[in-house]
Amino acid sequence: MIKWGVYTLALLPVWFLEAYVLSRVPLWGVSPMLLPLAAVAVAVLEGASGGAGFGVAVGVLCGAVYGTGGLIVLGMCLIGLGCGLLTQYVLRRDLLGCLLCAVLGLGLVDVARVVMRMAGGERDLPAMLSLAGREILWSLVFVAPVYALFHWVFQRVPKKTHF
C-alpha cells in the first residue's frame, strides 16, 4: 500500500501540470495529455496487474479532468493492462519501451475520442485526425519527465513492505 500511495502522490504534480499549467498555454491549438502517460509509465514499470490497477485510478482522475464519462476508466485500465503485458513479454522496461507504449496508449485514447465524436454526428474526420495527431505529438514531449518521475518512485520505494 505504501508504494501505491507514493505513486498516487507522484501523480499529483503530473495532474497539476496538465490541468493548471499546460492547459493555459496550448501549442498548435492543443494541450498535452499527461495523465495517460502516467498510467503508461507505471504499467511499464509494474507490469500488467499493477498497470491495470493504476490505470483505473488514473481513469477516475481523467474522467474528472477531461469531463468524460466512465468509459475512460475502462480505457485507462485496458491501456495499463496492455502496456504492462507489452513490457512484460515484448518490450524492455525502459524509456524507449515507455515511449512506444505511450504512442499506442495516446493513439487509443484519441481513436476512441474520434469514434465517439463520429458517432455523435461530427463528420470532419480530417480535422479530428489532425487535432489528435497534434495532441499526441505534444504529449510525447513529456514522456521522458513523466517516466523519470515514476521511475524514481519505482527505485526508491520498497517492492515488498512487511508489517
PDB file of C-alpha atoms in Angstrom:
ATOM      1  CA  MET A   1       0.000   0.000   0.000  1.00  0.00           C
ATOM      2  CA  ILE A   2       2.891   2.367   0.682  1.00  0.00           C
ATOM      3  CA  LYS A   3       4.200   2.018  -2.870  1.00  0.00           C
ATOM      4  CA  TRP A   4       0.795   2.791  -4.416  1.00  0.00           C
ATOM      5  CA  GLY A   5       0.325   5.732  -2.079  1.00  0.00           C
ATOM      6  CA  VAL A   6       3.647   7.167  -3.229  1.00  0.00           C
ATOM      7  CA  TYR A   7       2.680   6.576  -6.878  1.00  0.00           C
ATOM      8  CA  THR A   8      -0.526   8.484  -6.175  1.00  0.00           C
ATOM      9  CA  LEU A   9       1.440  11.332  -4.623  1.00  0.00           C
ATOM     10  CA  ALA A  10       3.694  11.376  -7.702  1.00  0.00           C
ATOM     11  CA  LEU A  11       0.566  11.639  -9.852  1.00  0.00           C
ATOM     12  CA  LEU A  12      -0.416  14.942  -8.212  1.00  0.00           C
ATOM     13  CA  PRO A  13       2.262  17.149  -9.855  1.00  0.00           C
ATOM     14  CA  VAL A  14       1.524  15.500 -13.217  1.00  0.00           C
ATOM     15  CA  TRP A  15      -2.159  16.282 -12.814  1.00  0.00           C
ATOM     16  CA  PHE A  16      -1.407  19.829 -11.631  1.00  0.00           C
ATOM     17  CA  LEU A  17       0.901  20.472 -14.591  1.00  0.00           C
ATOM     18  CA  GLU A  18      -1.683  19.190 -17.057  1.00  0.00           C
ATOM     19  CA  ALA A  19      -4.784  20.786 -15.554  1.00  0.00           C
ATOM     20  CA  TYR A  20      -3.473  24.124 -14.344  1.00  0.00           C
ATOM     21  CA  VAL A  21      -0.322  24.982 -16.308  1.00  0.00           C
ATOM     22  CA  LEU A  22      -0.220  23.367 -19.750  1.00  0.00           C
ATOM     23  CA  SER A  23      -3.944  23.727 -20.376  1.00  0.00           C
ATOM     24  CA  ARG A  24      -3.453  27.513 -20.251  1.00  0.00           C
ATOM     25  CA  VAL A  25      -0.686  27.552 -22.862  1.00  0.00           C
ATOM     26  CA  PRO A  26      -1.789  25.318 -25.736  1.00  0.00           C
ATOM     27  CA  LEU A  27       0.684  24.599 -28.501  1.00  0.00           C
ATOM     28  CA  TRP A  28      -0.668  24.021 -32.019  1.00  0.00           C
ATOM     29  CA  GLY A  29      -4.124  24.629 -30.560  1.00  0.00           C
ATOM     30  CA  VAL A  30      -3.948  21.608 -28.222  1.00  0.00           C
ATOM     31  CA  SER A  31      -2.962  20.780 -24.667  1.00  0.00           C
ATOM     32  CA  PRO A  32      -0.971  17.634 -23.886  1.00  0.00           C
ATOM     33  CA  MET A  33      -2.487  14.630 -22.129  1.00  0.00           C
ATOM     34  CA  LEU A  34      -0.187  13.766 -19.241  1.00  0.00           C
ATOM     35  CA  LEU A  35      -2.454  11.564 -17.153  1.00  0.00           C
ATOM     36  CA  PRO A  36      -2.481   8.729 -19.705  1.00  0.00           C
ATOM     37  CA  LEU A  37       1.319   9.000 -19.782  1.00  0.00           C
ATOM     38  CA  ALA A  38       1.359   8.424 -16.030  1.00  0.00           C
ATOM     39  CA  ALA A  39      -0.735   5.270 -16.417  1.00  0.00           C
ATOM     40  CA  VAL A  40       1.581   4.042 -19.162  1.00  0.00           C
ATOM     41  CA  ALA A  41       4.733   4.782 -17.146  1.00  0.00           C
ATOM     42  CA  VAL A  42       3.511   2.844 -14.118  1.00  0.00           C
ATOM     43  CA  ALA A  43       2.352  -0.024 -16.346  1.00  0.00           C
ATOM     44  CA  VAL A  44       5.788  -0.196 -17.953  1.00  0.00           C
ATOM     45  CA  LEU A  45       7.451  -0.340 -14.548  1.00  0.00           C
ATOM     46  CA  GLU A  46       4.988  -2.527 -12.635  1.00  0.00           C
ATOM     47  CA  GLY A  47       3.605  -4.895 -15.258  1.00  0.00           C
ATOM     48  CA  ALA A  48       0.092  -5.881 -16.251  1.00  0.00           C
ATOM     49  CA  SER A  49      -1.729  -6.134 -12.941  1.00  0.00           C
ATOM     50  CA  GLY A  50      -0.146  -3.013 -11.451  1.00  0.00           C
ATOM     51  CA  GLY A  51      -0.697  -1.141 -14.700  1.00  0.00           C
ATOM     52  CA  ALA A  52      -4.361  -2.135 -14.832  1.00  0.00           C
ATOM     53  CA  GLY A  53      -4.954  -1.110 -11.228  1.00  0.00           C
ATOM     54  CA  PHE A  54      -3.180   2.207 -11.566  1.00  0.00           C
ATOM     55  CA  GLY A  55      -4.977   2.699 -14.886  1.00  0.00           C
ATOM     56  CA  VAL A  56      -8.309   2.522 -13.070  1.00  0.00           C
ATOM     57  CA  ALA A  57      -7.170   5.211 -10.636  1.00  0.00           C
ATOM     58  CA  VAL A  58      -5.869   7.400 -13.458  1.00  0.00           C
ATOM     59  CA  GLY A  59      -9.094   6.773 -15.386  1.00  0.00           C
ATOM     60  CA  VAL A  60     -11.150   8.134 -12.499  1.00  0.00           C
ATOM     61  CA  LEU A  61      -8.957  11.238 -12.416  1.00  0.00           C
ATOM     62  CA  CYS A  62      -9.129  11.550 -16.235  1.00  0.00           C
ATOM     63  CA  GLY A  63     -12.906  11.408 -16.054  1.00  0.00           C
ATOM     64  CA  ALA A  64     -12.852  14.346 -13.664  1.00  0.00           C
ATOM     65  CA  VAL A  65     -10.250  16.385 -15.575  1.00  0.00           C
ATOM     66  CA  TYR A  66     -11.447  15.727 -19.129  1.00  0.00           C
ATOM     67  CA  GLY A  67     -15.145  15.670 -18.270  1.00  0.00           C
ATOM     68  CA  THR A  68     -15.643  12.288 -19.904  1.00  0.00           C
ATOM     69  CA  GLY A  69     -17.899   9.503 -18.735  1.00  0.00           C
ATOM     70  CA  GLY A  70     -16.981   6.252 -17.067  1.00  0.00           C
ATOM     71  CA  LEU A  71     -15.712   4.754 -20.309  1.00  0.00           C
ATOM     72  CA  ILE A  72     -12.331   6.415 -19.755  1.00  0.00           C
ATOM     73  CA  VAL A  73     -11.896   4.352 -16.577  1.00  0.00           C
ATOM     74  CA  LEU A  74     -12.218   1.131 -18.560  1.00  0.00           C
ATOM     75  CA  GLY A  75      -9.990   2.544 -21.309  1.00  0.00           C
ATOM     76  CA  MET A  76      -7.196   3.514 -18.916  1.00  0.00           C
ATOM     77  CA  CYS A  77      -7.457   0.111 -17.227  1.00  0.00           C
ATOM     78  CA  LEU A  78      -7.071  -1.647 -20.575  1.00  0.00           C
ATOM     79  CA  ILE A  79      -4.224   0.632 -21.627  1.00  0.00           C
ATOM     80  CA  GLY A  80      -2.428  -0.076 -18.327  1.00  0.00           C
ATOM     81  CA  LEU A  81      -3.022  -3.793 -18.759  1.00  0.00           C
ATOM     82  CA  GLY A  82      -1.878  -3.788 -22.387  1.00  0.00           C
ATOM     83  CA  CYS A  83       1.236  -1.709 -21.779  1.00  0.00           C
ATOM     84  CA  GLY A  84       2.115  -3.841 -18.787  1.00  0.00           C
ATOM     85  CA  LEU A  85       1.789  -7.001 -20.858  1.00  0.00           C
ATOM     86  CA  LEU A  86       3.860  -5.497 -23.671  1.00  0.00           C
ATOM     87  CA  THR A  87       6.720  -4.677 -21.336  1.00  0.00           C
ATOM     88  CA  GLN A  88       6.486  -7.994 -19.526  1.00  0.00           C
ATOM     89  CA  TYR A  89       6.750 -10.063 -22.697  1.00  0.00           C
ATOM     90  CA  VAL A  90       7.813  -7.951 -25.699  1.00  0.00           C
ATOM     91  CA  LEU A  91       9.412  -4.602 -24.861  1.00  0.00           C
ATOM     92  CA  ARG A  92      12.049  -3.577 -22.357  1.00  0.00           C
ATOM     93  CA  ARG A  93      11.053  -1.763 -19.183  1.00  0.00           C
ATOM     94  CA  ASP A  94      12.905   1.416 -20.058  1.00  0.00           C
ATOM     95  CA  LEU A  95      12.294   4.852 -21.563  1.00  0.00           C
ATOM     96  CA  LEU A  96      12.105   3.510 -25.122  1.00  0.00           C
ATOM     97  CA  GLY A  97       9.534   0.903 -24.081  1.00  0.00           C
ATOM     98  CA  CYS A  98       7.586   3.638 -22.321  1.00  0.00           C
ATOM     99  CA  LEU A  99       7.737   5.847 -25.417  1.00  0.00           C
ATOM    100  CA  LEU A 100       6.393   3.069 -27.647  1.00  0.00           C
ATOM    101  CA  CYS A 101       3.646   2.249 -25.154  1.00  0.00           C
ATOM    102  CA  ALA A 102       2.813   5.952 -24.856  1.00  0.00           C
ATOM    103  CA  VAL A 103       2.336   6.218 -28.620  1.00  0.00           C
ATOM    104  CA  LEU A 104      -0.021   3.241 -28.501  1.00  0.00           C
ATOM    105  CA  GLY A 105      -1.877   4.431 -25.404  1.00  0.00           C
ATOM    106  CA  LEU A 106      -2.348   8.001 -26.591  1.00  0.00           C
ATOM    107  CA  GLY A 107      -3.339   6.725 -30.016  1.00  0.00           C
ATOM    108  CA  LEU A 108      -6.021   4.517 -28.492  1.00  0.00           C
ATOM    109  CA  VAL A 109      -7.373   7.376 -26.392  1.00  0.00           C
ATOM    110  CA  ASP A 110      -7.619   9.658 -29.416  1.00  0.00           C
ATOM    111  CA  VAL A 111      -9.076   6.959 -31.688  1.00  0.00           C
ATOM    112  CA  ALA A 112     -11.784   6.378 -29.086  1.00  0.00           C
ATOM    113  CA  ARG A 113     -12.471  10.118 -28.899  1.00  0.00           C
ATOM    114  CA  VAL A 114     -12.698  10.388 -32.701  1.00  0.00           C
ATOM    115  CA  VAL A 115     -15.024   7.385 -32.907  1.00  0.00           C
ATOM    116  CA  MET A 116     -17.276   8.823 -30.203  1.00  0.00           C
ATOM    117  CA  ARG A 117     -17.445  12.185 -31.984  1.00  0.00           C
ATOM    118  CA  MET A 118     -18.196  10.470 -35.279  1.00  0.00           C
ATOM    119  CA  ALA A 119     -20.982   8.511 -33.579  1.00  0.00           C
ATOM    120  CA  GLY A 120     -22.262  11.814 -32.177  1.00  0.00           C
ATOM    121  CA  GLY A 121     -22.689  13.243 -35.649  1.00  0.00           C
ATOM    122  CA  GLU A 122     -19.464  15.138 -36.258  1.00  0.00           C
ATOM    123  CA  ARG A 123     -18.233  14.413 -39.766  1.00  0.00           C
ATOM    124  CA  ASP A 124     -14.995  16.350 -40.219  1.00  0.00           C
ATOM    125  CA  LEU A 125     -12.647  13.355 -39.935  1.00  0.00           C
ATOM    126  CA  PRO A 126      -9.529  15.075 -41.361  1.00  0.00           C
ATOM    127  CA  ALA A 127      -9.805  17.898 -38.827  1.00  0.00           C
ATOM    128  CA  MET A 128     -10.286  15.445 -35.943  1.00  0.00           C
ATOM    129  CA  LEU A 129      -7.321  13.335 -37.032  1.00  0.00           C
ATOM    130  CA  SER A 130      -5.163  16.439 -37.362  1.00  0.00           C
ATOM    131  CA  LEU A 131      -6.154  17.538 -33.879  1.00  0.00           C
ATOM    132  CA  ALA A 132      -5.437  14.058 -32.497  1.00  0.00           C
ATOM    133  CA  GLY A 133      -2.036  13.952 -34.187  1.00  0.00           C
ATOM    134  CA  ARG A 134      -1.016  17.325 -32.793  1.00  0.00           C
ATOM    135  CA  GLU A 135      -2.223  16.312 -29.341  1.00  0.00           C
ATOM    136  CA  ILE A 136      -0.244  13.061 -29.421  1.00  0.00           C
ATOM    137  CA  LEU A 137       2.941  14.793 -30.618  1.00  0.00           C
ATOM    138  CA  TRP A 138       2.691  17.495 -27.949  1.00  0.00           C
ATOM    139  CA  SER A 139       2.015  14.857 -25.289  1.00  0.00           C
ATOM    140  CA  LEU A 140       5.014  12.742 -26.334  1.00  0.00           C
ATOM    141  CA  VAL A 141       7.328  15.621 -25.407  1.00  0.00           C
ATOM    142  CA  PHE A 142       6.510  14.832 -21.769  1.00  0.00           C
ATOM    143  CA  VAL A 143       7.172  11.078 -21.840  1.00  0.00           C
ATOM    144  CA  ALA A 144      10.722  11.393 -20.509  1.00  0.00           C
ATOM    145  CA  PRO A 145       9.939  13.615 -17.486  1.00  0.00           C
ATOM    146  CA  VAL A 146       6.816  11.625 -16.542  1.00  0.00           C
ATOM    147  CA  TYR A 147       8.698   8.333 -16.889  1.00  0.00           C
ATOM    148  CA  ALA A 148      11.619   9.750 -14.869  1.00  0.00           C
ATOM    149  CA  LEU A 149       9.297  10.763 -12.035  1.00  0.00           C
ATOM    150  CA  PHE A 150       7.639   7.362 -11.773  1.00  0.00           C
ATOM    151  CA  HIS A 151      10.936   5.522 -12.309  1.00  0.00           C
ATOM    152  CA  TRP A 152      12.357   7.487  -9.383  1.00  0.00           C
ATOM    153  CA  VAL A 153       9.435   6.309  -7.234  1.00  0.00           C
ATOM    154  CA  PHE A 154       9.867   2.743  -8.516  1.00  0.00           C
ATOM    155  CA  GLN A 155      13.535   2.723  -7.479  1.00  0.00           C
ATOM    156  CA  ARG A 156      13.086   4.396  -4.097  1.00  0.00           C
ATOM    157  CA  VAL A 157      10.029   2.643  -2.659  1.00  0.00           C
ATOM    158  CA  PRO A 158      10.496  -0.906  -1.370  1.00  0.00           C
ATOM    159  CA  LYS A 159       8.868  -3.554  -3.532  1.00  0.00           C
ATOM    160  CA  LYS A 160       7.586  -5.561  -0.583  1.00  0.00           C
ATOM    161  CA  THR A 161       6.704  -3.981   2.713  1.00  0.00           C
ATOM    162  CA  HIS A 162       6.323  -6.050   5.868  1.00  0.00           C
ATOM    163  CA  PHE A 163       4.335  -5.051   8.898  1.00  0.00           C
TER     164      PHE A 163
END
